Amino acid sequence: MNKKELLQLYKELYFHELERKDRITAQAQVRFAFIATGVALSAYMLRTVDFSEPQYLVWLFIGCLGLALIPFAFSVWVLSRAFWGNKYDYLPVLTDVEAYRHGLERHYKDSDENGSIESDMLDYLLSSTAEISSTNTKVNEERLSRMHRFYRLSLPSVALFMTASMLFILADLDASSPRKPIVVQQVTLPSAELESPVQLVSTESGADE
């Protein structure tokens, strides 16, 4: 395999790692969407829990939901590290490549040294692409490792959340549930005392006189 073929292989590996970077980012975004949904459901259940139900059911529900928050917090922290703060390297911009090539031309012109600019440029591109691609591979592997840790940490949280949700539904702890009996309270308002018709007639007669 000559240098040009090797450079083509390195370029394919370089772009492959960039594609992996985008896929990992997309996977993390989907996980954040699920997390937001879980947080919204938890907030709804806590806001509408009916404390008039048997207390052991209410506290069992709150306990399951509270315990789910512990691994949940760790999993979100791990996922955030897989999403943010990862530094990738990229191929040098063309102006830097051209500056390097012009530097080689000046070097060979001033030193009268026998050498090939094309061969030196290939060596430069090979070493740059190999180093950058290797760095990006390590970053992607670390991000994938964090994603796997997120899965492991989220499993107990999901199990506890599902337990709390099933308890919330089966025990009918939702205060806004249509299955709840509607309590109608009758309120008696004080009514004004009305005068009898005889009193009204007497009053009107007195006014006419």
Backbone as numpy.savetxt, mean C-alpha at the origin, in Angstrom:
# Nx Ny Nz CAx CAy CAz Cx Cy Cz
32.88 -16.40 -27.83 32.03 -15.21 -27.83 32.91 -13.96 -27.83
32.76 -13.14 -28.87 33.57 -11.93 -28.93 32.97 -10.83 -28.06
33.68 -9.70 -28.03 33.26 -8.63 -27.13 31.91 -8.03 -27.52
31.63 -7.93 -28.80 30.35 -7.36 -29.23 29.18 -8.25 -28.82
29.36 -9.55 -28.99 28.31 -10.49 -28.57 28.14 -10.46 -27.05
29.25 -10.34 -26.35 29.18 -10.27 -24.89 28.49 -8.98 -24.44
28.75 -7.88 -25.15 28.09 -6.62 -24.82 26.58 -6.72 -25.05
26.18 -7.40 -26.11 24.76 -7.58 -26.37 24.09 -8.39 -25.26
24.79 -9.41 -24.78 24.26 -10.21 -23.67 24.13 -9.37 -22.41
25.13 -8.57 -22.12 25.09 -7.72 -20.93 23.95 -6.70 -21.02
23.72 -6.17 -22.22 22.62 -5.22 -22.40 21.28 -5.88 -22.14
21.11 -7.11 -22.60 19.85 -7.82 -22.36 19.65 -8.07 -20.87
20.72 -8.43 -20.18 20.62 -8.63 -18.74 20.31 -7.32 -18.02
20.89 -6.25 -18.50 20.65 -4.93 -17.90 19.17 -4.55 -18.00
18.61 -4.68 -19.20 17.20 -4.32 -19.39 16.27 -5.32 -18.69
16.71 -6.55 -18.57 15.92 -7.54 -17.84 15.77 -7.13 -16.37
16.84 -6.65 -15.77 16.77 -6.21 -14.38 15.88 -4.98 -14.22
15.89 -4.10 -15.21 15.00 -2.94 -15.14 13.54 -3.37 -15.25
13.26 -4.38 -16.06 11.89 -4.91 -16.15 11.48 -5.55 -14.82
12.39 -6.27 -14.20 12.10 -6.86 -12.89 11.81 -5.76 -11.87
12.54 -4.68 -11.95 12.31 -3.53 -11.05 10.88 -3.03 -11.18
10.41 -2.86 -12.41 9.04 -2.37 -12.63 8.00 -3.38 -12.14
8.26 -4.67 -12.34 7.31 -5.68 -11.89 7.22 -5.71 -10.36
8.36 -5.60 -9.70 8.35 -5.61 -8.23 7.61 -4.39 -7.70
7.82 -3.24 -8.34 7.12 -2.02 -7.92 5.61 -2.17 -8.10
5.20 -2.75 -9.23 3.77 -2.95 -9.47 3.17 -3.91 -8.44
3.89 -4.97 -8.09 3.40 -5.91 -7.08 3.25 -5.22 -5.73
4.20 -4.37 -5.38 4.11 -3.66 -4.10 2.92 -2.71 -4.10
2.64 -2.06 -5.21 1.49 -1.16 -5.29 0.18 -1.92 -5.09
0.08 -3.11 -5.66 -1.12 -3.93 -5.47 -1.28 -4.29 -4.00
-0.17 -4.64 -3.34 -0.23 -4.98 -1.91 -0.69 -3.78 -1.08
-0.23 -2.60 -1.44 -0.66 -1.40 -0.72 -2.16 -1.17 -0.90
-2.69 -1.50 -2.07 -4.13 -1.36 -2.30 -4.91 -2.30 -1.39
-4.43 -3.54 -1.25 -5.09 -4.49 -0.34 -5.01 -4.00 1.11
-3.87 -3.43 1.47 -3.71 -2.92 2.83 -4.69 -1.79 3.10
-4.84 -0.88 2.14 -5.78 0.23 2.30 -7.21 -0.29 2.46
-7.55 -1.34 1.70 -8.89 -1.93 1.83 -9.09 -2.53 3.22
-8.07 -3.24 3.71 -8.17 -3.83 5.04 -8.30 -2.78 6.13
-7.56 -1.69 6.00 -7.66 -0.61 6.98 -9.05 0.01 6.97
-9.60 0.21 5.77 -10.95 0.80 5.67 -12.00 -0.12 6.29
-11.89 -1.43 6.05 -12.85 -2.37 6.64 -12.71 -2.42 8.16
-11.48 -2.38 8.65 -11.27 -2.39 10.10 -11.86 -1.15 10.75
-11.66 -0.01 10.11 -12.21 1.24 10.65 -13.73 1.20 10.67
-14.33 0.63 9.62 -15.79 0.54 9.59 -16.31 -0.36 10.71
-15.67 -1.51 10.90 -16.14 -2.44 11.93 -16.00 -1.84 13.32
-14.88 -1.15 13.57 -14.70 -0.54 14.89 -15.69 0.59 15.13
-16.03 1.31 14.07 -16.94 2.44 14.21 -18.38 1.99 14.45
-18.75 0.84 13.90 -20.15 0.41 13.96 -20.38 -0.77 14.90
-19.37 -1.17 15.68 -19.56 -2.31 16.56 -20.63 -1.98 17.61
-21.49 -2.94 17.85 -22.61 -2.77 18.78 -22.19 -3.25 20.17
-21.97 -2.31 21.08 -21.51 -2.66 22.42 -22.64 -3.17 23.31
-23.87 -3.19 22.79 -24.97 -3.75 23.57 -25.05 -5.27 23.43
-24.27 -5.83 22.51 -24.22 -7.28 22.36 -23.45 -7.88 23.53
-23.48 -9.21 23.68 -22.72 -9.83 24.78 -21.27 -9.36 24.80
-20.82 -8.97 25.98 -19.52 -8.34 26.09 -18.37 -9.26 25.70
-18.51 -10.55 25.96 -17.41 -11.45 25.62 -17.22 -11.52 24.11
-18.31 -11.41 23.34 -18.19 -11.40 21.89 -17.55 -10.11 21.39
-17.96 -9.01 22.00 -17.41 -7.71 21.60 -15.91 -7.66 21.88
-15.50 -8.09 23.07 -14.08 -8.03 23.42 -13.26 -9.07 22.67
-13.88 -10.19 22.33 -13.18 -11.17 21.51 -12.91 -10.60 20.12
-13.89 -9.90 19.59 -13.72 -9.26 18.28 -12.62 -8.20 18.34
-12.68 -7.34 19.35 -11.67 -6.28 19.48 -10.28 -6.87 19.72
-10.22 -7.97 20.49 -8.93 -8.61 20.74 -8.31 -9.18 19.48
-9.12 -9.85 18.67 -8.61 -10.41 17.40 -8.13 -9.30 16.48
-8.91 -8.23 16.41 -8.52 -7.13 15.53 -7.28 -6.42 16.06
-7.18 -6.30 17.38 -5.99 -5.66 17.95 -4.74 -6.49 17.76
-4.85 -7.81 17.94 -3.69 -8.67 17.72 -3.26 -8.68 16.27
-4.22 -8.51 15.36 -3.88 -8.48 13.94 -3.03 -7.27 13.59
-3.14 -6.21 14.39 -2.39 -4.99 14.08 -0.89 -5.16 14.31
-0.49 -6.08 15.18 0.94 -6.23 15.50 1.72 -6.75 14.29
1.38 -7.94 13.75 2.11 -8.36 12.54 1.80 -7.47 11.34
0.62 -6.85 11.35 0.26 -5.96 10.24 1.22 -4.77 10.16
1.54 -4.19 11.31 2.45 -3.03 11.33 3.83 -3.42 10.82
4.33 -4.58 11.24 5.64 -5.03 10.77 5.62 -5.32 9.27
4.55 -5.92 8.79 4.48 -6.25 7.36 4.42 -4.99 6.51
3.70 -3.97 6.98 3.64 -2.71 6.22 5.01 -2.04 6.19
5.72 -2.11 7.30 7.07 -1.52 7.34 8.00 -2.22 6.36
7.93 -3.56 6.32 8.78 -4.31 5.39 8.39 -4.00 3.95
7.09 -3.92 3.68 6.64 -3.61 2.32 7.07 -2.21 1.89
7.02 -1.27 2.82 7.45 0.10 2.47 8.93 0.14 2.12
9.74 -0.69 2.78 11.17 -0.75 2.44 11.39 -1.41 1.08
10.50 -2.32 0.70 10.60 -2.92 -0.63 10.16 -1.94 -1.72
9.37 -0.95 -1.34 8.83 -0.02 -2.33 9.68 1.25 -2.44
10.12 1.78 -1.30 10.87 3.04 -1.30 12.32 2.81 -0.88
13.15 3.78 -1.26 14.53 3.80 -0.77 15.48 2.82 -1.43
15.15 2.34 -2.61 16.02 1.40 -3.32 16.74 2.14 -4.45
18.04 2.09 -4.43 18.85 2.86 -5.39 19.32 1.96 -6.53
18.96 2.35 -7.73 19.38 1.63 -8.93 20.43 2.44 -9.67
21.29 1.73 -10.37 22.28 2.37 -11.23 21.84 2.25 -12.68
22.25 3.22 -13.47 21.87 3.25 -14.88 23.11 3.48 -15.74
22.98 3.10 -17.00 24.09 3.29 -17.93 24.43 4.77 -18.04
25.69 5.09 -18.27 26.06 6.50 -18.39 25.36 7.16 -19.57
25.12 8.45 -19.43 24.48 9.19 -20.51 25.45 9.30 -21.68
24.90 9.57 -22.86 25.72 9.58 -24.07 26.82 10.64 -24.04
26.55 11.75 -23.37 27.59 12.78 -23.29 28.81 12.28 -22.53
28.58 11.47 -21.49 29.71 10.90 -20.75 30.46 9.88 -21.60
29.72 9.09 -22.37 30.37 8.10 -23.25 31.22 8.81 -24.30
30.66 9.88 -24.87 31.41 10.63 -25.88 32.63 11.31 -25.26
32.49 11.80 -24.05 33.64 12.42 -23.39 34.74 11.40 -23.16
34.35 10.18 -22.80 35.35 9.12 -22.61 36.03 8.78 -23.94
35.26 8.73 -25.01 35.84 8.41 -26.32 36.80 9.51 -26.77
36.41 10.76 -26.59 37.31 11.86 -26.96 38.57 11.83 -26.11
38.42 11.44 -24.86 39.60 11.32 -24.01 40.56 10.26 -24.51
40.01 9.15 -25.00 40.87 8.11 -25.58 41.58 8.61 -26.83
40.86 9.35 -27.66 41.48 9.88 -28.87 42.63 10.82 -28.54
42.43 11.68 -27.57 43.50 12.60 -27.18 44.68 11.84 -26.57
44.34 10.79 -25.81 45.41 10.01 -25.18 46.30 9.35 -26.23
45.68 8.70 -27.21 46.48 8.02 -28.23 47.20 9.02 -29.13
46.60 10.18 -29.33 47.24 11.18 -30.17 48.45 11.79 -29.48
48.34 12.04 -28.19 49.43 12.69 -27.47 50.55 11.72 -27.12
50.22 10.47 -26.88 51.23 9.51 -26.43 51.80 8.65 -27.54
51.20 8.71 -28.71 51.61 7.85 -29.82 51.61 6.37 -29.44
50.75 6.03 -28.51 50.65 4.64 -28.06 49.79 3.85 -29.04
50.24 2.64 -29.33 49.47 1.79 -30.23 48.30 1.16 -29.46
47.13 1.37 -29.94 45.95 0.81 -29.30 44.73 1.01 -30.17
43.67 0.39 -29.77 42.42 0.46 -30.54 41.37 1.17 -29.70
40.89 2.28 -30.23 39.84 3.01 -29.52 38.57 2.17 -29.45
38.29 1.44 -30.53 37.09 0.60 -30.54 37.16 -0.47 -29.46
38.32 -1.10 -29.32 38.48 -2.14 -28.31 38.38 -1.56 -26.90
38.98 -0.38 -26.70 38.90 0.25 -25.38 37.47 0.68 -25.06
36.75 1.16 -26.07 35.36 1.55 -25.84 34.50 0.34 -25.49
34.76 -0.78 -26.17 34.01 -1.99 -25.84 34.31 -2.45 -24.42
35.58 -2.36 -24.03 35.93 -2.74 -22.66 35.24 -1.83 -21.65
35.20 -0.54 -21.97 34.54 0.43 -21.08 33.05 0.12 -20.94
32.40 -0.13 -22.07 30.96 -0.42 -22.03 30.68 -1.76 -21.37
31.55 -2.74 -21.61 31.37 -4.05 -20.98 31.48 -3.95 -19.46
32.51 -3.28 -18.99 32.70 -3.17 -17.54 31.59 -2.35 -16.89
31.18 -1.26 -17.56 30.10 -0.43 -17.01 28.79 -1.19 -16.95
28.45 -1.86 -18.05 27.17 -2.59 -18.10 27.16 -3.74 -17.11
28.28 -4.46 -17.00 28.34 -5.59 -16.07 28.22 -5.12 -14.63
28.91 -4.05 -14.28 28.86 -3.55 -12.91 27.48 -3.02 -12.56
26.88 -2.26 -13.47 25.56 -1.69 -13.21 24.50 -2.78 -13.13
24.55 -3.73 -14.05 23.58 -4.81 -14.04 23.70 -5.66 -12.78
24.93 -5.89 -12.32 25.13 -6.67 -11.09 24.56 -5.93 -9.89
24.76 -4.62 -9.83 24.21 -3.83 -8.73 22.69 -3.89 -8.72
22.08 -3.74 -9.90 20.62 -3.78 -9.98 20.07 -5.16 -9.64
20.81 -6.21 -9.99 20.39 -7.56 -9.63 20.34 -7.72 -8.11
21.36 -7.22 -7.43 21.39 -7.31 -5.97 20.23 -6.53 -5.34
19.94 -5.35 -5.89 18.84 -4.55 -5.36 17.51 -5.27 -5.56
17.32 -5.85 -6.74 16.07 -6.57 -7.01 15.92 -7.79 -6.10
17.01 -8.50 -5.88 16.95 -9.67 -5.01 16.61 -9.27 -3.58
17.16 -8.15 -3.14 16.85 -7.67 -1.79 15.38 -7.24 -1.69
14.88 -6.61 -2.72 13.46 -6.21 -2.72 12.55 -7.43 -2.72
12.91 -8.45 -3.50 12.11 -9.68 -3.51 12.15 -10.37 -2.15
13.31 -10.33 -1.51 13.42 -10.92 -0.18 12.50 -10.20 0.80
12.41 -8.89 0.69 11.51 -8.14 1.57 10.05 -8.44 1.24
9.74 -8.64 -0.02 8.37 -9.01 -0.39 8.00 -10.36 0.22
8.94 -11.31 0.21 8.67 -12.61 0.82 8.49 -12.48 2.33
9.27 -11.62 2.96 9.09 -11.39 4.40 7.74 -10.75 4.67
7.31 -9.89 3.77 5.98 -9.29 3.92 4.90 -10.36 3.89
5.02 -11.33 2.98 4.04 -12.40 2.91 4.00 -13.20 4.21
5.18 -13.53 4.73 5.23 -14.33 5.96 4.64 -13.56 7.14
4.94 -12.27 7.22 4.44 -11.48 8.34 2.94 -11.21 8.23
2.44 -11.13 7.01 1.02 -10.78 6.84 0.10 -11.98 7.05
0.62 -13.20 7.01 -0.24 -14.38 7.16 -0.97 -14.39 8.51
-0.28 -14.24 9.66 -1.04 -14.21 10.92 -1.98 -13.03 11.01
-1.59 -11.90 10.42 -2.47 -10.73 10.44 -3.74 -11.00 9.66
-3.61 -11.63 8.50 -4.79 -11.95 7.69 -5.68 -12.95 8.40
-5.07 -13.96 9.05 -5.85 -14.96 9.77 -6.66 -14.33 10.90
-6.02 -13.46 11.67 -6.72 -12.79 12.77 -7.79 -11.83 12.26
-7.48 -11.15 11.16 -8.47 -10.24 10.58 -9.69 -11.00 10.07
-9.47 -12.15 9.44 -10.59 -12.95 8.96 -11.42 -13.48 10.13
-10.74 -13.87 11.21 -11.46 -14.33 12.40 -12.34 -13.22 12.97
-11.77 -12.02 13.08 -12.54 -10.89 13.59 -13.71 -10.55 12.66
-13.48 -10.63 11.36 -14.55 -10.32 10.40 -15.68 -11.33 10.48
-15.33 -12.62 10.57 -16.37 -13.65 10.68 -17.15 -13.49 11.97
-16.46 -13.15 13.05 -17.15 -12.93 14.32 -18.07 -11.72 14.22
-17.61 -10.68 13.55 -18.40 -9.47 13.38 -19.69 -9.76 12.60
-19.58 -10.64 11.60 -20.75 -10.95 10.76 -21.66 -11.97 11.44
-21.08 -13.08 11.91 -21.91 -14.15 12.46 -22.57 -13.76 13.77
-21.86 -12.99 14.60 -22.44 -12.54 15.86 -23.29 -11.29 15.70
-23.36 -10.79 14.47 -24.17 -9.61 14.16 -23.81 -8.45 15.08
-22.52 -8.11 15.08 -22.04 -7.02 15.92 -22.16 -5.66 15.26
-22.69 -5.63 14.06 -22.84 -4.36 13.33 -24.08 -3.64 13.84
-23.87 -2.48 14.44 -25.00 -1.72 14.98 -25.92 -1.21 13.89
-25.41 -1.07 12.67 -26.23 -0.57 11.57 -26.83 -1.69 10.73
-26.76 -2.91 11.22 -27.28 -4.05 10.46 -28.80 -3.96 10.33
-29.36 -4.26 9.16 -30.83 -4.24 9.01 -31.52 -5.35 9.80
-30.74 -6.32 10.28 -31.33 -7.39 11.08 -31.57 -6.97 12.52
-31.00 -5.83 12.90 -31.19 -5.36 14.26 -32.64 -4.89 14.43
-33.27 -5.20 15.59 -34.64 -4.70 15.83 -34.64 -3.18 15.94
-35.66 -2.60 15.35 -35.80 -1.14 15.40 -36.56 -0.77 16.66
-35.95 0.03 17.49 -36.56 0.44 18.75 -37.32 1.74 18.51
-38.62 1.68 18.77 -39.46 2.86 18.62 -39.86 3.34 20.00
-39.51 4.53 20.33 -39.83 5.08 21.65 -40.97 6.09 21.50
-42.03 5.84 22.26 -43.19 6.74 22.19 -42.98 7.88 23.17
-43.08 9.06 22.66 -42.89 10.26 23.47 -44.22 11.00 23.54
-44.70 11.25 24.76 -45.95 11.97 24.96 -45.64 13.45 25.16
-46.12 14.25 24.25 -45.89 15.68 24.34 -46.99 16.32 25.17
-46.71 17.28 26.01 -47.75 17.97 26.81 -48.67 18.76 25.89
-49.97 18.50 26.01 -50.94 19.20 25.15 -51.55 20.38 25.90
-51.83 21.42 25.19 -52.43 22.61 25.81 -53.89 22.33 26.17
-54.32 22.84 27.31 -55.70 22.64 27.75 -56.63 23.50 26.90
-57.61 22.84 26.29 -58.56 23.56 25.44 -59.79 23.95 26.25
-60.29 25.09 26.00 -61.51 25.52 26.67 -62.71 24.81 26.07
-63.70 24.56 26.91 -64.91 23.89 26.43 -65.71 24.85 25.55
-66.60 24.33 24.71 -67.40 25.21 23.84 -68.24 26.21 24.64
-68.73 25.81 25.83 -69.53 26.73 26.64 -68.71 27.92 27.08
-67.45 27.61 27.49 -66.56 28.70 27.92 -66.24 29.63 26.77
-66.06 29.04 25.57 -65.76 29.88 24.42 -66.91 30.82 24.09
-68.17 30.29 24.19 -69.34 31.12 23.90 -69.48 32.23 24.93
-69.24 31.88 26.22 -69.35 32.89 27.28 -68.32 33.99 27.08
-67.15 33.59 26.68 -66.08 34.57 26.49 -66.42 35.51 25.35
-66.97 34.95 24.26 -67.31 35.78 23.11 -68.47 36.73 23.46
-69.45 36.25 24.26 -70.59 37.10 24.63 -70.12 38.26 25.49
-69.23 37.99 26.42 -68.71 39.05 27.26 -67.95 40.08 26.47
-67.30 39.64 25.43 -66.54 40.58 24.61 -67.47 41.48 23.82
-68.66 40.94 23.39 -69.60 41.76 22.61 -70.23 42.84 23.48
-70.49 42.54 24.75 -71.08 43.54 25.63 -70.10 44.67 25.86
